[in-house]
PDB file of C-alpha atoms and ligand atoms in Angstrom:
ATOM      1  CA  MET Y   1     -54.543 105.259  -3.665  1.00  0.00           C
ATOM      2  CA  SER Y   2     -54.114 101.797  -5.145  1.00  0.00           C
ATOM      3  CA  ALA Y   3     -57.462 102.207  -6.906  1.00  0.00           C
ATOM      4  CA  LEU Y   4     -56.153 105.442  -8.429  1.00  0.00           C
ATOM      5  CA  LEU Y   5     -52.873 103.894  -9.482  1.00  0.00           C
ATOM      6  CA  SER Y   6     -54.562 100.928 -11.124  1.00  0.00           C
ATOM      7  CA  ALA Y   7     -57.082 103.348 -12.847  1.00  0.00           C
ATOM      8  CA  SER Y   8     -54.168 105.233 -14.374  1.00  0.00           C
ATOM      9  CA  ALA Y   9     -52.427 102.116 -15.560  1.00  0.00           C
ATOM     10  CA  ASP Y  10     -55.773 101.419 -17.305  1.00  0.00           C
ATOM     11  CA  ALA Y  11     -55.299 104.638 -19.381  1.00  0.00           C
ATOM     12  CA  GLU Y  12     -52.362 103.005 -21.082  1.00  0.00           C
ATOM     13  CA  ILE Y  13     -54.238  99.686 -21.476  1.00  0.00           C
ATOM     14  CA  HIS Y  14     -57.353 101.299 -22.878  1.00  0.00           C
ATOM     15  CA  ALA Y  15     -55.475 103.429 -25.372  1.00  0.00           C
ATOM     16  CA  PRO Y  16     -53.752 100.780 -27.568  1.00  0.00           C
ATOM     17  CA  SER Y  17     -51.482 102.138 -30.191  1.00  0.00           C
ATOM     18  CA  GLY Y  18     -53.505 103.748 -32.958  1.00  0.00           C
ATOM     19  CA  ALA Y  19     -57.002 103.738 -31.332  1.00  0.00           C
ATOM     20  CA  LEU Y  20     -56.815 107.320 -30.054  1.00  0.00           C
ATOM     21  CA  GLU Y  21     -55.242 108.536 -33.217  1.00  0.00           C
ATOM     22  CA  SER Y  22     -57.812 106.894 -35.551  1.00  0.00           C
ATOM     23  CA  GLY Y  23     -60.682 108.627 -33.776  1.00  0.00           C
ATOM     24  CA  ILE Y  24     -58.874 111.940 -34.292  1.00  0.00           C
ATOM     25  CA  ASP Y  25     -57.727 111.153 -37.863  1.00  0.00           C
ATOM     26  CA  THR Y  26     -61.249 110.170 -39.023  1.00  0.00           C
ATOM     27  CA  ALA Y  27     -63.020 113.255 -37.487  1.00  0.00           C
ATOM     28  CA  ASP Y  28     -64.633 115.650 -39.936  1.00  0.00           C
ATOM     29  CA  TRP Y  29     -61.975 118.358 -39.946  1.00  0.00           C
ATOM     30  CA  ARG Y  30     -63.705 120.364 -42.635  1.00  0.00           C
ATOM     31  CA  ALA Y  31     -66.774 120.609 -40.394  1.00  0.00           C
ATOM     32  CA  VAL Y  32     -64.463 121.550 -37.449  1.00  0.00           C
ATOM     33  CA  GLU Y  33     -62.988 124.393 -39.593  1.00  0.00           C
ATOM     34  CA  ASP Y  34     -66.503 125.575 -40.502  1.00  0.00           C
ATOM     35  CA  ASP Y  35     -67.715 125.476 -36.879  1.00  0.00           C
ATOM     36  CA  LEU Y  36     -64.602 127.225 -35.678  1.00  0.00           C
ATOM     37  CA  GLY Y  37     -65.055 129.981 -38.333  1.00  0.00           C
ATOM     38  CA  ARG Y  38     -68.641 130.511 -37.408  1.00  0.00           C
ATOM     39  CA  ASP Y  39     -68.652 130.047 -33.656  1.00  0.00           C
ATOM     40  CA  GLY Y  40     -65.079 130.139 -32.461  1.00  0.00           C
ATOM     41  CA  PHE Y  41     -65.460 126.515 -31.227  1.00  0.00           C
ATOM     42  CA  ALA Y  42     -66.094 123.003 -32.542  1.00  0.00           C
ATOM     43  CA  VAL Y  43     -67.145 119.847 -30.659  1.00  0.00           C
ATOM     44  CA  LEU Y  44     -65.487 116.555 -31.467  1.00  0.00           C
ATOM     45  CA  PRO Y  45     -67.895 114.003 -29.894  1.00  0.00           C
ATOM     46  CA  ALA Y  46     -66.758 110.911 -27.981  1.00  0.00           C
ATOM     47  CA  LEU Y  47     -62.982 111.062 -28.611  1.00  0.00           C
ATOM     48  CA  LEU Y  48     -62.420 109.309 -25.268  1.00  0.00           C
ATOM     49  CA  THR Y  49     -64.208 106.254 -23.756  1.00  0.00           C
ATOM     50  CA  PRO Y  50     -65.579 106.599 -20.238  1.00  0.00           C
ATOM     51  CA  GLN Y  51     -62.870 104.297 -19.015  1.00  0.00           C
ATOM     52  CA  GLN Y  52     -60.181 106.538 -20.568  1.00  0.00           C
ATOM     53  CA  CYS Y  53     -61.876 109.590 -18.961  1.00  0.00           C
ATOM     54  CA  ASN Y  54     -61.855 107.942 -15.501  1.00  0.00           C
ATOM     55  CA  ALA Y  55     -58.284 106.913 -15.901  1.00  0.00           C
ATOM     56  CA  ILE Y  56     -57.073 110.470 -16.902  1.00  0.00           C
ATOM     57  CA  ALA Y  57     -59.160 111.990 -14.045  1.00  0.00           C
ATOM     58  CA  GLY Y  58     -57.442 109.534 -11.712  1.00  0.00           C
ATOM     59  CA  TYR Y  59     -54.063 111.151 -12.470  1.00  0.00           C
ATOM     60  CA  PHE Y  60     -55.158 114.113 -10.387  1.00  0.00           C
ATOM     61  CA  PHE Y  61     -53.672 112.799  -7.118  1.00  0.00           C
ATOM     62  CA  GLU Y  62     -50.516 111.290  -8.656  1.00  0.00           C
ATOM     63  CA  GLU Y  63     -48.450 114.332  -7.643  1.00  0.00           C
ATOM     64  CA  GLU Y  64     -45.318 113.084  -9.410  1.00  0.00           C
ATOM     65  CA  ARG Y  65     -47.007 113.627 -12.782  1.00  0.00           C
ATOM     66  CA  PHE Y  66     -47.290 117.365 -12.318  1.00  0.00           C
ATOM     67  CA  ARG Y  67     -44.986 120.400 -12.332  1.00  0.00           C
ATOM     68  CA  SER Y  68     -47.272 122.701 -10.457  1.00  0.00           C
ATOM     69  CA  ARG Y  69     -50.593 122.923  -8.703  1.00  0.00           C
ATOM     70  CA  ILE Y  70     -52.842 125.966  -8.794  1.00  0.00           C
ATOM     71  CA  VAL Y  71     -55.527 126.696  -6.230  1.00  0.00           C
ATOM     72  CA  MET Y  72     -57.591 129.100  -8.334  1.00  0.00           C
ATOM     73  CA  GLU Y  73     -58.928 131.118  -5.336  1.00  0.00           C
ATOM     74  CA  ARG Y  74     -55.362 132.190  -4.414  1.00  0.00           C
ATOM     75  CA  TYR Y  75     -54.928 134.010  -7.700  1.00  0.00           C
ATOM     76  CA  ALA Y  76     -58.594 135.247  -8.147  1.00  0.00           C
ATOM     77  CA  PHE Y  77     -58.847 132.848 -11.098  1.00  0.00           C
ATOM     78  CA  GLY Y  78     -62.077 131.367  -9.739  1.00  0.00           C
ATOM     79  CA  ARG Y  79     -62.583 128.459  -7.353  1.00  0.00           C
ATOM     80  CA  GLY Y  80     -61.214 124.945  -7.835  1.00  0.00           C
ATOM     81  CA  GLU Y  81     -57.889 123.445  -8.556  1.00  0.00           C
ATOM     82  CA  TYR Y  82     -55.674 122.610 -11.606  1.00  0.00           C
ATOM     83  CA  LYS Y  83     -52.350 120.978 -12.181  1.00  0.00           C
ATOM     84  CA  TYR Y  84     -49.899 121.245 -15.066  1.00  0.00           C
ATOM     85  CA  PHE Y  85     -48.401 117.981 -16.208  1.00  0.00           C
ATOM     86  CA  SER Y  86     -44.604 117.790 -16.278  1.00  0.00           C
ATOM     87  CA  TYR Y  87     -42.548 116.300 -19.058  1.00  0.00           C
ATOM     88  CA  PRO Y  88     -42.664 113.485 -20.030  1.00  0.00           C
ATOM     89  CA  LEU Y  89     -46.398 113.824 -20.411  1.00  0.00           C
ATOM     90  CA  PRO Y  90     -48.526 110.700 -19.680  1.00  0.00           C
ATOM     91  CA  ASP Y  91     -48.686 108.630 -22.844  1.00  0.00           C
ATOM     92  CA  VAL Y  92     -52.379 109.297 -23.544  1.00  0.00           C
ATOM     93  CA  VAL Y  93     -51.975 113.096 -23.081  1.00  0.00           C
ATOM     94  CA  GLY Y  94     -48.881 113.306 -25.377  1.00  0.00           C
ATOM     95  CA  ARG Y  95     -50.541 111.272 -28.005  1.00  0.00           C
ATOM     96  CA  LEU Y  96     -53.703 113.453 -27.980  1.00  0.00           C
ATOM     97  CA  ARG Y  97     -51.592 116.580 -28.430  1.00  0.00           C
ATOM     98  CA  GLN Y  98     -49.391 114.972 -31.115  1.00  0.00           C
ATOM     99  CA  SER Y  99     -52.291 113.673 -33.133  1.00  0.00           C
ATOM    100  CA  LEU Y 100     -54.602 116.684 -32.849  1.00  0.00           C
ATOM    101  CA  TYR Y 101     -51.963 119.255 -33.858  1.00  0.00           C
ATOM    102  CA  PRO Y 102     -51.349 118.230 -37.574  1.00  0.00           C
ATOM    103  CA  HIS Y 103     -55.142 118.674 -38.243  1.00  0.00           C
ATOM    104  CA  LEU Y 104     -55.224 122.043 -36.593  1.00  0.00           C
ATOM    105  CA  ALA Y 105     -52.054 123.587 -37.923  1.00  0.00           C
ATOM    106  CA  PRO Y 106     -53.369 124.222 -41.469  1.00  0.00           C
ATOM    107  CA  ILE Y 107     -56.526 125.794 -40.097  1.00  0.00           C
ATOM    108  CA  ALA Y 108     -54.326 127.882 -37.747  1.00  0.00           C
ATOM    109  CA  ASN Y 109     -52.313 129.065 -40.749  1.00  0.00           C
ATOM    110  CA  ARG Y 110     -55.446 130.031 -42.679  1.00  0.00           C
ATOM    111  CA  TRP Y 111     -56.691 131.982 -39.716  1.00  0.00           C
ATOM    112  CA  HIS Y 112     -53.336 133.793 -39.379  1.00  0.00           C
ATOM    113  CA  THR Y 113     -53.429 134.679 -43.024  1.00  0.00           C
ATOM    114  CA  ALA Y 114     -57.050 136.093 -42.620  1.00  0.00           C
ATOM    115  CA  MET Y 115     -56.085 138.015 -39.451  1.00  0.00           C
ATOM    116  CA  LYS Y 116     -52.778 139.249 -40.968  1.00  0.00           C
ATOM    117  CA  ILE Y 117     -50.777 137.715 -38.143  1.00  0.00           C
ATOM    118  CA  ASN Y 118     -47.243 136.760 -39.315  1.00  0.00           C
ATOM    119  CA  GLU Y 119     -46.493 133.537 -37.508  1.00  0.00           C
ATOM    120  CA  ARG Y 120     -47.029 130.282 -39.498  1.00  0.00           C
ATOM    121  CA  PHE Y 121     -47.042 126.863 -37.932  1.00  0.00           C
ATOM    122  CA  PRO Y 122     -45.051 123.816 -38.974  1.00  0.00           C
ATOM    123  CA  ALA Y 123     -46.678 120.482 -39.865  1.00  0.00           C
ATOM    124  CA  THR Y 124     -45.864 118.587 -36.639  1.00  0.00           C
ATOM    125  CA  HIS Y 125     -46.037 119.321 -32.980  1.00  0.00           C
ATOM    126  CA  ASP Y 126     -42.452 118.317 -32.456  1.00  0.00           C
ATOM    127  CA  GLU Y 127     -41.353 121.090 -34.865  1.00  0.00           C
ATOM    128  CA  PHE Y 128     -43.658 123.658 -33.167  1.00  0.00           C
ATOM    129  CA  ARG Y 129     -42.384 122.613 -29.760  1.00  0.00           C
ATOM    130  CA  ALA Y 130     -38.878 123.222 -30.920  1.00  0.00           C
ATOM    131  CA  VAL Y 131     -39.849 126.804 -31.958  1.00  0.00           C
ATOM    132  CA  CYS Y 132     -41.409 127.376 -28.489  1.00  0.00           C
ATOM    133  CA  HIS Y 133     -38.352 125.941 -26.750  1.00  0.00           C
ATOM    134  CA  ALA Y 134     -35.918 128.056 -28.800  1.00  0.00           C
ATOM    135  CA  ALA Y 135     -37.938 131.190 -27.680  1.00  0.00           C
ATOM    136  CA  GLY Y 136     -37.733 130.219 -24.032  1.00  0.00           C
ATOM    137  CA  GLN Y 137     -41.227 128.667 -23.772  1.00  0.00           C
ATOM    138  CA  GLN Y 138     -40.127 125.302 -22.395  1.00  0.00           C
ATOM    139  CA  ARG Y 139     -42.648 124.316 -19.679  1.00  0.00           C
ATOM    140  CA  PRO Y 140     -45.530 122.022 -20.616  1.00  0.00           C
ATOM    141  CA  THR Y 141     -48.990 123.436 -20.605  1.00  0.00           C
ATOM    142  CA  PRO Y 142     -51.339 120.413 -20.747  1.00  0.00           C
ATOM    143  CA  LEU Y 143     -53.400 120.534 -17.509  1.00  0.00           C
ATOM    144  CA  LEU Y 144     -55.921 118.669 -15.444  1.00  0.00           C
ATOM    145  CA  LEU Y 145     -58.642 120.587 -13.745  1.00  0.00           C
ATOM    146  CA  ARG Y 146     -61.035 119.595 -10.868  1.00  0.00           C
ATOM    147  CA  TYR Y 147     -64.176 121.378  -9.797  1.00  0.00           C
ATOM    148  CA  GLN Y 148     -66.435 120.550  -6.883  1.00  0.00           C
ATOM    149  CA  ALA Y 149     -69.630 122.211  -5.562  1.00  0.00           C
ATOM    150  CA  ASN Y 150     -69.389 126.024  -5.855  1.00  0.00           C
ATOM    151  CA  ASP Y 151     -66.244 125.952  -7.889  1.00  0.00           C
ATOM    152  CA  TYR Y 152     -65.976 127.929 -11.132  1.00  0.00           C
ATOM    153  CA  CYS Y 153     -63.384 129.341 -13.447  1.00  0.00           C
ATOM    154  CA  CYS Y 154     -63.194 133.028 -14.389  1.00  0.00           C
ATOM    155  CA  LEU Y 155     -63.095 134.044 -18.056  1.00  0.00           C
ATOM    156  CA  HIS Y 156     -59.559 134.003 -19.277  1.00  0.00           C
ATOM    157  CA  GLN Y 157     -57.216 133.337 -22.253  1.00  0.00           C
ATOM    158  CA  ASP Y 158     -54.431 130.772 -22.074  1.00  0.00           C
ATOM    159  CA  LEU Y 159     -51.459 132.827 -23.392  1.00  0.00           C
ATOM    160  CA  TYR Y 160     -48.061 131.772 -22.071  1.00  0.00           C
ATOM    161  CA  GLY Y 161     -45.615 133.673 -24.211  1.00  0.00           C
ATOM    162  CA  ASP Y 162     -45.055 135.212 -27.550  1.00  0.00           C
ATOM    163  CA  HIS Y 163     -45.756 131.957 -29.469  1.00  0.00           C
ATOM    164  CA  VAL Y 164     -49.468 131.328 -29.317  1.00  0.00           C
ATOM    165  CA  PHE Y 165     -51.027 128.409 -31.216  1.00  0.00           C
ATOM    166  CA  PRO Y 166     -54.506 129.803 -31.918  1.00  0.00           C
ATOM    167  CA  PHE Y 167     -56.517 126.724 -30.856  1.00  0.00           C
ATOM    168  CA  GLN Y 168     -56.643 124.587 -27.715  1.00  0.00           C
ATOM    169  CA  VAL Y 169     -58.670 121.429 -26.908  1.00  0.00           C
ATOM    170  CA  ILE Y 170     -60.567 120.671 -23.743  1.00  0.00           C
ATOM    171  CA  PHE Y 171     -61.793 117.206 -22.912  1.00  0.00           C
ATOM    172  CA  LEU Y 172     -64.703 116.737 -20.445  1.00  0.00           C
ATOM    173  CA  LEU Y 173     -63.976 113.806 -18.329  1.00  0.00           C
ATOM    174  CA  ASN Y 174     -67.324 113.463 -16.385  1.00  0.00           C
ATOM    175  CA  GLU Y 175     -70.949 113.149 -17.438  1.00  0.00           C
ATOM    176  CA  PRO Y 176     -72.982 116.298 -16.907  1.00  0.00           C
ATOM    177  CA  GLY Y 177     -76.316 115.727 -15.067  1.00  0.00           C
ATOM    178  CA  ARG Y 178     -75.073 112.420 -13.594  1.00  0.00           C
ATOM    179  CA  ASP Y 179     -71.636 113.222 -12.146  1.00  0.00           C
ATOM    180  CA  PHE Y 180     -72.175 116.985 -11.645  1.00  0.00           C
ATOM    181  CA  GLN Y 181     -74.731 119.722 -12.045  1.00  0.00           C
ATOM    182  CA  GLY Y 182     -74.001 123.252 -13.393  1.00  0.00           C
ATOM    183  CA  GLY Y 183     -70.357 123.744 -14.421  1.00  0.00           C
ATOM    184  CA  GLU Y 184     -70.833 124.684 -18.109  1.00  0.00           C
ATOM    185  CA  LEU Y 185     -68.039 125.752 -20.362  1.00  0.00           C
ATOM    186  CA  LEU Y 186     -68.590 129.287 -21.452  1.00  0.00           C
ATOM    187  CA  LEU Y 187     -67.110 131.093 -24.425  1.00  0.00           C
ATOM    188  CA  THR Y 188     -67.474 134.838 -24.739  1.00  0.00           C
ATOM    189  CA  GLU Y 189     -66.595 137.060 -27.751  1.00  0.00           C
ATOM    190  CA  SER Y 190     -66.081 140.746 -28.045  1.00  0.00           C
ATOM    191  CA  ASN Y 191     -65.011 143.169 -30.758  1.00  0.00           C
ATOM    192  CA  PRO Y 192     -65.320 146.895 -31.422  1.00  0.00           C
ATOM    193  CA  LYS Y 193     -68.075 146.449 -33.913  1.00  0.00           C
ATOM    194  CA  GLN Y 194     -70.642 144.471 -31.991  1.00  0.00           C
ATOM    195  CA  PRO Y 195     -71.910 144.133 -28.437  1.00  0.00           C
ATOM    196  CA  GLY Y 196     -70.333 141.118 -26.679  1.00  0.00           C
ATOM    197  CA  ARG Y 197     -71.923 137.654 -26.910  1.00  0.00           C
ATOM    198  CA  ALA Y 198     -71.588 134.393 -25.094  1.00  0.00           C
ATOM    199  CA  ASP Y 199     -72.033 130.690 -25.826  1.00  0.00           C
ATOM    200  CA  VAL Y 200     -72.494 127.729 -23.635  1.00  0.00           C
ATOM    201  CA  VAL Y 201     -70.508 124.800 -25.189  1.00  0.00           C
ATOM    202  CA  PRO Y 202     -72.580 121.617 -25.100  1.00  0.00           C
ATOM    203  CA  LEU Y 203     -70.318 118.747 -23.994  1.00  0.00           C
ATOM    204  CA  ARG Y 204     -70.754 115.198 -22.709  1.00  0.00           C
ATOM    205  CA  GLN Y 205     -68.236 112.906 -21.060  1.00  0.00           C
ATOM    206  CA  GLY Y 206     -65.443 111.958 -23.558  1.00  0.00           C
ATOM    207  CA  ASP Y 207     -66.233 114.903 -25.903  1.00  0.00           C
ATOM    208  CA  ALA Y 208     -63.533 117.299 -26.883  1.00  0.00           C
ATOM    209  CA  VAL Y 209     -63.969 120.934 -27.915  1.00  0.00           C
ATOM    210  CA  VAL Y 210     -61.574 122.916 -30.031  1.00  0.00           C
ATOM    211  CA  LEU Y 211     -61.528 126.519 -28.905  1.00  0.00           C
ATOM    212  CA  ALA Y 212     -60.030 129.673 -30.306  1.00  0.00           C
ATOM    213  CA  VAL Y 213     -57.408 130.752 -27.755  1.00  0.00           C
ATOM    214  CA  ASN Y 214     -57.453 134.501 -28.266  1.00  0.00           C
ATOM    215  CA  HIS Y 215     -58.849 135.762 -31.533  1.00  0.00           C
ATOM    216  CA  ARG Y 216     -61.113 134.739 -34.368  1.00  0.00           C
ATOM    217  CA  PRO Y 217     -61.299 136.188 -37.865  1.00  0.00           C
ATOM    218  CA  VAL Y 218     -64.676 137.753 -38.602  1.00  0.00           C
ATOM    219  CA  ARG Y 219     -65.483 138.555 -42.262  1.00  0.00           C
ATOM    220  CA  SER Y 220     -66.465 142.143 -43.138  1.00  0.00           C
ATOM    221  CA  ALA Y 221     -67.002 144.130 -46.270  1.00  0.00           C
ATOM    222  CA  ARG Y 222     -63.283 145.025 -46.229  1.00  0.00           C
ATOM    223  CA  GLY Y 223     -61.802 141.598 -45.448  1.00  0.00           C
ATOM    224  CA  PHE Y 224     -61.449 140.262 -41.815  1.00  0.00           C
ATOM    225  CA  TYR Y 225     -61.249 141.775 -38.496  1.00  0.00           C
ATOM    226  CA  ARG Y 226     -60.254 140.133 -35.191  1.00  0.00           C
ATOM    227  CA  SER Y 227     -62.757 139.312 -32.520  1.00  0.00           C
ATOM    228  CA  SER Y 228     -61.469 138.510 -29.062  1.00  0.00           C
ATOM    229  CA  LEU Y 229     -62.450 135.324 -27.252  1.00  0.00           C
ATOM    230  CA  ARG Y 230     -62.282 134.214 -23.653  1.00  0.00           C
ATOM    231  CA  HIS Y 231     -63.510 131.000 -21.889  1.00  0.00           C
ATOM    232  CA  GLY Y 232     -64.503 130.049 -18.437  1.00  0.00           C
ATOM    233  CA  VAL Y 233     -66.717 127.621 -16.443  1.00  0.00           C
ATOM    234  CA  SER Y 234     -70.005 128.574 -14.678  1.00  0.00           C
ATOM    235  CA  ARG Y 235     -70.478 127.552 -10.997  1.00  0.00           C
ATOM    236  CA  LEU Y 236     -70.806 123.841 -10.249  1.00  0.00           C
ATOM    237  CA  HIS Y 237     -73.978 123.190  -8.207  1.00  0.00           C
ATOM    238  CA  SER Y 238     -72.969 119.751  -7.068  1.00  0.00           C
ATOM    239  CA  GLY Y 239     -70.788 116.729  -7.874  1.00  0.00           C
ATOM    240  CA  GLN Y 240     -67.285 116.613  -9.401  1.00  0.00           C
ATOM    241  CA  ARG Y 241     -66.168 117.778 -12.793  1.00  0.00           C
ATOM    242  CA  HIS Y 242     -62.705 117.064 -14.317  1.00  0.00           C
ATOM    243  CA  THR Y 243     -61.342 118.395 -17.558  1.00  0.00           C
ATOM    244  CA  LEU Y 244     -58.173 117.809 -19.394  1.00  0.00           C
ATOM    245  CA  GLY Y 245     -56.835 120.934 -21.178  1.00  0.00           C
ATOM    246  CA  VAL Y 246     -54.496 120.520 -24.140  1.00  0.00           C
ATOM    247  CA  ILE Y 247     -52.686 123.672 -25.082  1.00  0.00           C
ATOM    248  CA  PHE Y 248     -50.169 123.440 -27.886  1.00  0.00           C
ATOM    249  CA  HIS Y 249     -47.698 126.213 -27.079  1.00  0.00           C
ATOM    250  CA  ASP Y 250     -45.438 125.671 -24.078  1.00  0.00           C
ATOM    251  CA  ALA Y 251     -45.028 128.253 -21.352  1.00  0.00           C
ATOM    252  CA  ARG Y 252     -42.332 130.686 -20.512  1.00  0.00           C
TER     253      ARG Y 252
HETATM  254  O1  AKG R   1     -62.628 123.191 -17.215  1.00  0.00           O
HETATM  255  C1  AKG R   1     -62.875 123.728 -18.244  1.00  0.00           C
HETATM  256  O2  AKG R   1     -63.854 123.359 -18.999  1.00  0.00           O
HETATM  257  C2  AKG R   1     -61.982 124.812 -18.746  1.00  0.00           C
HETATM  258  C3  AKG R   1     -60.557 124.389 -18.798  1.00  0.00           C
HETATM  259  C4  AKG R   1     -59.647 125.439 -19.251  1.00  0.00           C
HETATM  260  O3  AKG R   1     -59.789 126.645 -19.003  1.00  0.00           O
HETATM  261  C5  AKG R   1     -58.504 125.076 -20.099  1.00  0.00           C
HETATM  262  O4  AKG R   1     -58.256 123.856 -20.344  1.00  0.00           O
HETATM  263  O5  AKG R   1     -57.813 125.922 -20.631  1.00  0.00           O
HETATM  264 FE1  FE2 R   2     -58.340 127.840 -20.090  1.00  0.00          FE
END
């Protein structure tokens, strides 16, 4: 336990003020918007160092950091475990959410315009959180997941109330091939006009992926229609895989 505690203290040490934010602020957000528009996902490579990944994964057994623990098998969500952080979020998690949001909100607003969805998103996460809280969505949604051999996650959507920010971000905290085998992030898409399709999202340790939460606008001759997306994780063959999920709307 002391090793885990010192690892988590390192998360603060290895994320000096501004370092996390500058990696996010200097990402190519135009390319992210293009990738999202084409595929429904966009990879942001190496946003976290391996040390930061290990430190965040080390939070998993610090029970006081979490508001609830879900054993996926009990709910037929798959096999494996995840835990929702409680407020106040760990510094590094709160800063990732705060600094990703302002880049995604304008893209979210353009998507909503294209899909003829009324909700528009304010410029900062603090403002959006206030909107969620006023509507009774007050519980934090950032989560830490852990998969071991034979674990997997069923296809799903992370909707927790009426207010849905259309993007979420997942950080892979272990190195595929070295720390675990199998366990690939899957993204599926279906709509009335086409047979369904699936993508495997290529990720390495420290990478983040921005995913469409529920819909994506698809251009057609008469404007845009909505395609429906779901994500999940294929079965782990061996090893351990941790992910940090950052969802921007709070939960009812
Ligand atoms: O473990 C993963 O890659 C999927 C995590 C997930 O479903 C989420 O963060 O919403
Ligand atoms: Fe999810």
